[in-house]
C-alpha positions as a LaTeX table, in Angstrom:
\begin{tabular}{lrrr}
\hline
Residue & $x$ (\AA) & $y$ (\AA) & $z$ (\AA) \\
\hline
Unk1 & 22.18 & 23.23 & 79.55 \\
Unk2 & 19.92 & 24.38 & 76.69 \\
Unk3 & 22.91 & 23.16 & 74.23 \\
Unk4 & 23.09 & 19.84 & 75.69 \\
Unk5 & 19.28 & 19.38 & 75.37 \\
Unk6 & 19.48 & 20.42 & 71.79 \\
Unk7 & 22.22 & 17.67 & 71.14 \\
Unk8 & 20.39 & 14.97 & 72.88 \\
Unk9 & 17.19 & 15.95 & 70.99 \\
Unk10 & 19.03 & 15.75 & 67.64 \\
Unk11 & 20.64 & 12.47 & 68.38 \\
Unk12 & 17.43 & 11.05 & 69.39 \\
Unk13 & 15.82 & 12.30 & 66.23 \\
Unk14 & 18.57 & 10.95 & 64.03 \\
Unk15 & 18.44 & 7.52 & 65.69 \\
Unk16 & 14.64 & 7.27 & 65.26 \\
Unk17 & 15.17 & 8.01 & 61.53 \\
Unk18 & 17.61 & 5.36 & 61.30 \\
Unk19 & 15.60 & 2.74 & 62.95 \\
Unk20 & 12.46 & 3.68 & 60.61 \\
Unk21 & 14.65 & 3.32 & 57.37 \\
Unk22 & 15.96 & $-0.17$ & 58.47 \\
Unk23 & 12.43 & $-1.24$ & 59.54 \\
Unk24 & 11.54 & $-0.53$ & 55.64 \\
Unk25 & 14.18 & $-2.84$ & 54.16 \\
Unk26 & 12.57 & $-6.26$ & 54.10 \\
Unk27 & 14.35 & $-9.55$ & 53.55 \\
Unk28 & 14.31 & $-10.47$ & 49.89 \\
Unk29 & 15.10 & $-14.01$ & 49.97 \\
Unk30 & 15.46 & $-16.95$ & 52.44 \\
Unk31 & 17.06 & $-20.12$ & 51.64 \\
Unk32 & 18.59 & $-23.15$ & 53.18 \\
Unk33 & 21.71 & $-24.15$ & 51.33 \\
Unk34 & 22.88 & $-27.53$ & 52.05 \\
Unk35 & 26.57 & $-26.81$ & 50.96 \\
Unk36 & 29.47 & $-24.32$ & 51.75 \\
Unk37 & 29.80 & $-21.60$ & 49.12 \\
Unk38 & 31.82 & $-18.79$ & 48.26 \\
Unk39 & 30.36 & $-15.19$ & 47.96 \\
Unk40 & 32.86 & $-12.55$ & 46.86 \\
Unk41 & 35.96 & $-13.66$ & 48.43 \\
Unk42 & 34.43 & $-15.21$ & 51.49 \\
Unk43 & 33.66 & $-18.95$ & 52.04 \\
Unk44 & 30.39 & $-19.48$ & 53.83 \\
Unk45 & 28.97 & $-22.40$ & 55.63 \\
Unk46 & 25.80 & $-24.44$ & 54.89 \\
Unk47 & 22.76 & $-23.08$ & 56.56 \\
Unk48 & 19.69 & $-20.90$ & 56.33 \\
Unk49 & 20.56 & $-17.58$ & 54.78 \\
Unk50 & 18.59 & $-14.29$ & 54.45 \\
Unk51 & 19.53 & $-11.96$ & 51.76 \\
Unk52 & 18.61 & $-8.28$ & 52.20 \\
Unk53 & 19.15 & $-4.86$ & 50.29 \\
Unk54 & 20.76 & $-2.82$ & 52.64 \\
Unk55 & 19.75 & 0.67 & 50.85 \\
Unk56 & 16.71 & 1.85 & 49.00 \\
Unk57 & 18.57 & 1.73 & 45.73 \\
Unk58 & 18.05 & $-1.55$ & 43.90 \\
Unk59 & 21.68 & $-1.87$ & 42.33 \\
Unk60 & 23.38 & $-1.46$ & 45.54 \\
Unk61 & 25.06 & $-3.98$ & 48.12 \\
Unk62 & 23.32 & $-6.93$ & 49.50 \\
Unk63 & 24.03 & $-8.54$ & 52.74 \\
Unk64 & 23.83 & $-12.31$ & 53.09 \\
Unk65 & 23.39 & $-13.50$ & 56.62 \\
Unk66 & 23.46 & $-16.85$ & 58.05 \\
Unk67 & 20.57 & $-17.30$ & 60.48 \\
Unk68 & 22.15 & $-20.32$ & 62.14 \\
Unk69 & 25.61 & $-18.69$ & 62.84 \\
Unk70 & 24.89 & $-14.77$ & 62.57 \\
Unk71 & 27.73 & $-14.61$ & 60.03 \\
Unk72 & 27.09 & $-11.87$ & 57.40 \\
Unk73 & 28.77 & $-10.98$ & 54.00 \\
Unk74 & 28.19 & $-7.96$ & 51.68 \\
Unk75 & 28.18 & $-8.55$ & 48.10 \\
Unk76 & 27.94 & $-6.13$ & 45.24 \\
Unk77 & 26.24 & $-7.30$ & 41.90 \\
Unk78 & 27.93 & $-6.82$ & 38.78 \\
Unk79 & 24.78 & $-6.72$ & 36.75 \\
Unk80 & 20.98 & $-6.33$ & 37.55 \\
Unk81 & 18.03 & $-7.16$ & 35.46 \\
Unk82 & 14.34 & $-7.42$ & 36.05 \\
Unk83 & 13.04 & $-10.57$ & 37.35 \\
Unk84 & 10.97 & $-12.85$ & 34.76 \\
Unk85 & 8.99 & $-14.55$ & 37.39 \\
Unk86 & 8.71 & $-14.04$ & 41.18 \\
Unk87 & 10.10 & $-17.11$ & 42.44 \\
Unk88 & 13.15 & $-16.15$ & 44.52 \\
Unk89 & 16.26 & $-18.28$ & 44.22 \\
Unk90 & 20.17 & $-18.12$ & 44.46 \\
Unk91 & 22.10 & $-19.41$ & 41.49 \\
Unk92 & 25.55 & $-21.09$ & 41.91 \\
Unk93 & 28.51 & $-21.93$ & 39.68 \\
Unk94 & 30.08 & $-25.17$ & 40.63 \\
Unk95 & 33.82 & $-25.11$ & 39.93 \\
Unk96 & 36.32 & $-27.74$ & 41.30 \\
Unk97 & 33.98 & $-28.80$ & 43.90 \\
Unk98 & 33.23 & $-25.38$ & 45.34 \\
Unk99 & 29.99 & $-23.43$ & 44.92 \\
Unk100 & 30.20 & $-19.80$ & 43.84 \\
Unk101 & 27.39 & $-17.61$ & 44.13 \\
Unk102 & 26.47 & $-16.35$ & 40.80 \\
Unk103 & 23.07 & $-14.95$ & 41.04 \\
Unk104 & 20.30 & $-14.06$ & 43.43 \\
Unk105 & 16.72 & $-13.67$ & 42.22 \\
Unk106 & 14.13 & $-11.69$ & 44.16 \\
Unk107 & 10.68 & $-10.96$ & 43.32 \\
Unk108 & 11.70 & $-7.84$ & 41.59 \\
Unk109 & 15.20 & $-8.39$ & 40.21 \\
Unk110 & 18.10 & $-10.79$ & 39.37 \\
Unk111 & 21.42 & $-9.65$ & 40.74 \\
Unk112 & 24.47 & $-11.37$ & 38.93 \\
Unk113 & 27.72 & $-11.69$ & 40.26 \\
Unk114 & 30.93 & $-12.56$ & 38.65 \\
Unk115 & 33.64 & $-15.16$ & 39.80 \\
Unk116 & 37.04 & $-14.08$ & 38.81 \\
Unk117 & 38.96 & $-15.75$ & 36.01 \\
Unk118 & 41.83 & $-16.55$ & 38.37 \\
Unk119 & 39.53 & $-18.27$ & 40.96 \\
Unk120 & 37.86 & $-20.39$ & 38.30 \\
Unk121 & 41.02 & $-21.51$ & 36.88 \\
Unk122 & 42.44 & $-22.50$ & 40.33 \\
Unk123 & 39.06 & $-24.23$ & 41.20 \\
Unk124 & 38.86 & $-25.89$ & 37.78 \\
Unk125 & 42.26 & $-27.63$ & 38.31 \\
Unk126 & 40.58 & $-29.78$ & 40.91 \\
Unk127 & 37.31 & $-30.99$ & 39.45 \\
Unk128 & 34.98 & $-30.37$ & 36.48 \\
Unk129 & 32.42 & $-27.38$ & 36.09 \\
Unk130 & 28.75 & $-27.48$ & 36.83 \\
Unk131 & 25.99 & $-25.05$ & 37.76 \\
Unk132 & 23.45 & $-25.35$ & 40.46 \\
Unk133 & 20.48 & $-23.19$ & 41.90 \\
Unk134 & 18.42 & $-23.27$ & 45.22 \\
Unk135 & 15.06 & $-22.00$ & 45.57 \\
Unk136 & 13.93 & $-19.68$ & 48.42 \\
Unk137 & 11.26 & $-17.74$ & 49.52 \\
Unk138 & 11.00 & $-13.97$ & 49.54 \\
Unk139 & 9.22 & $-10.95$ & 49.88 \\
Unk140 & 8.60 & $-7.95$ & 47.72 \\
Unk141 & 10.21 & $-4.55$ & 47.61 \\
\hline
\end{tabular}
């Protein structure tokens, strides 16, 4: 019986640590996107999105969640730099009528994402290339 009680206390303690750690990771950017877009290899619908870091390490995976549908996708930046201003925004590269996520600027960092050359060539066959940016709101670290 003592072993069972110890295991339950340990599980409860670990669960509590997980909840406390998640509570500290705040949303970085919130933006409403009027168009479908591609993040990584996933096409996401237009809607309100929340971007969160999922770990304390700044150069790690980010999670984009559609507030309207609950759909989430994880994206890993290829490059990161300090933000020059604290105006959060999402940047897109428009190729062939499709918007590809190219950057996420938070109050602290700019996360850059690459779009594969193959994807660009396939999309470019359809329409000309353009760049777009959508402003959002965000919190700090």
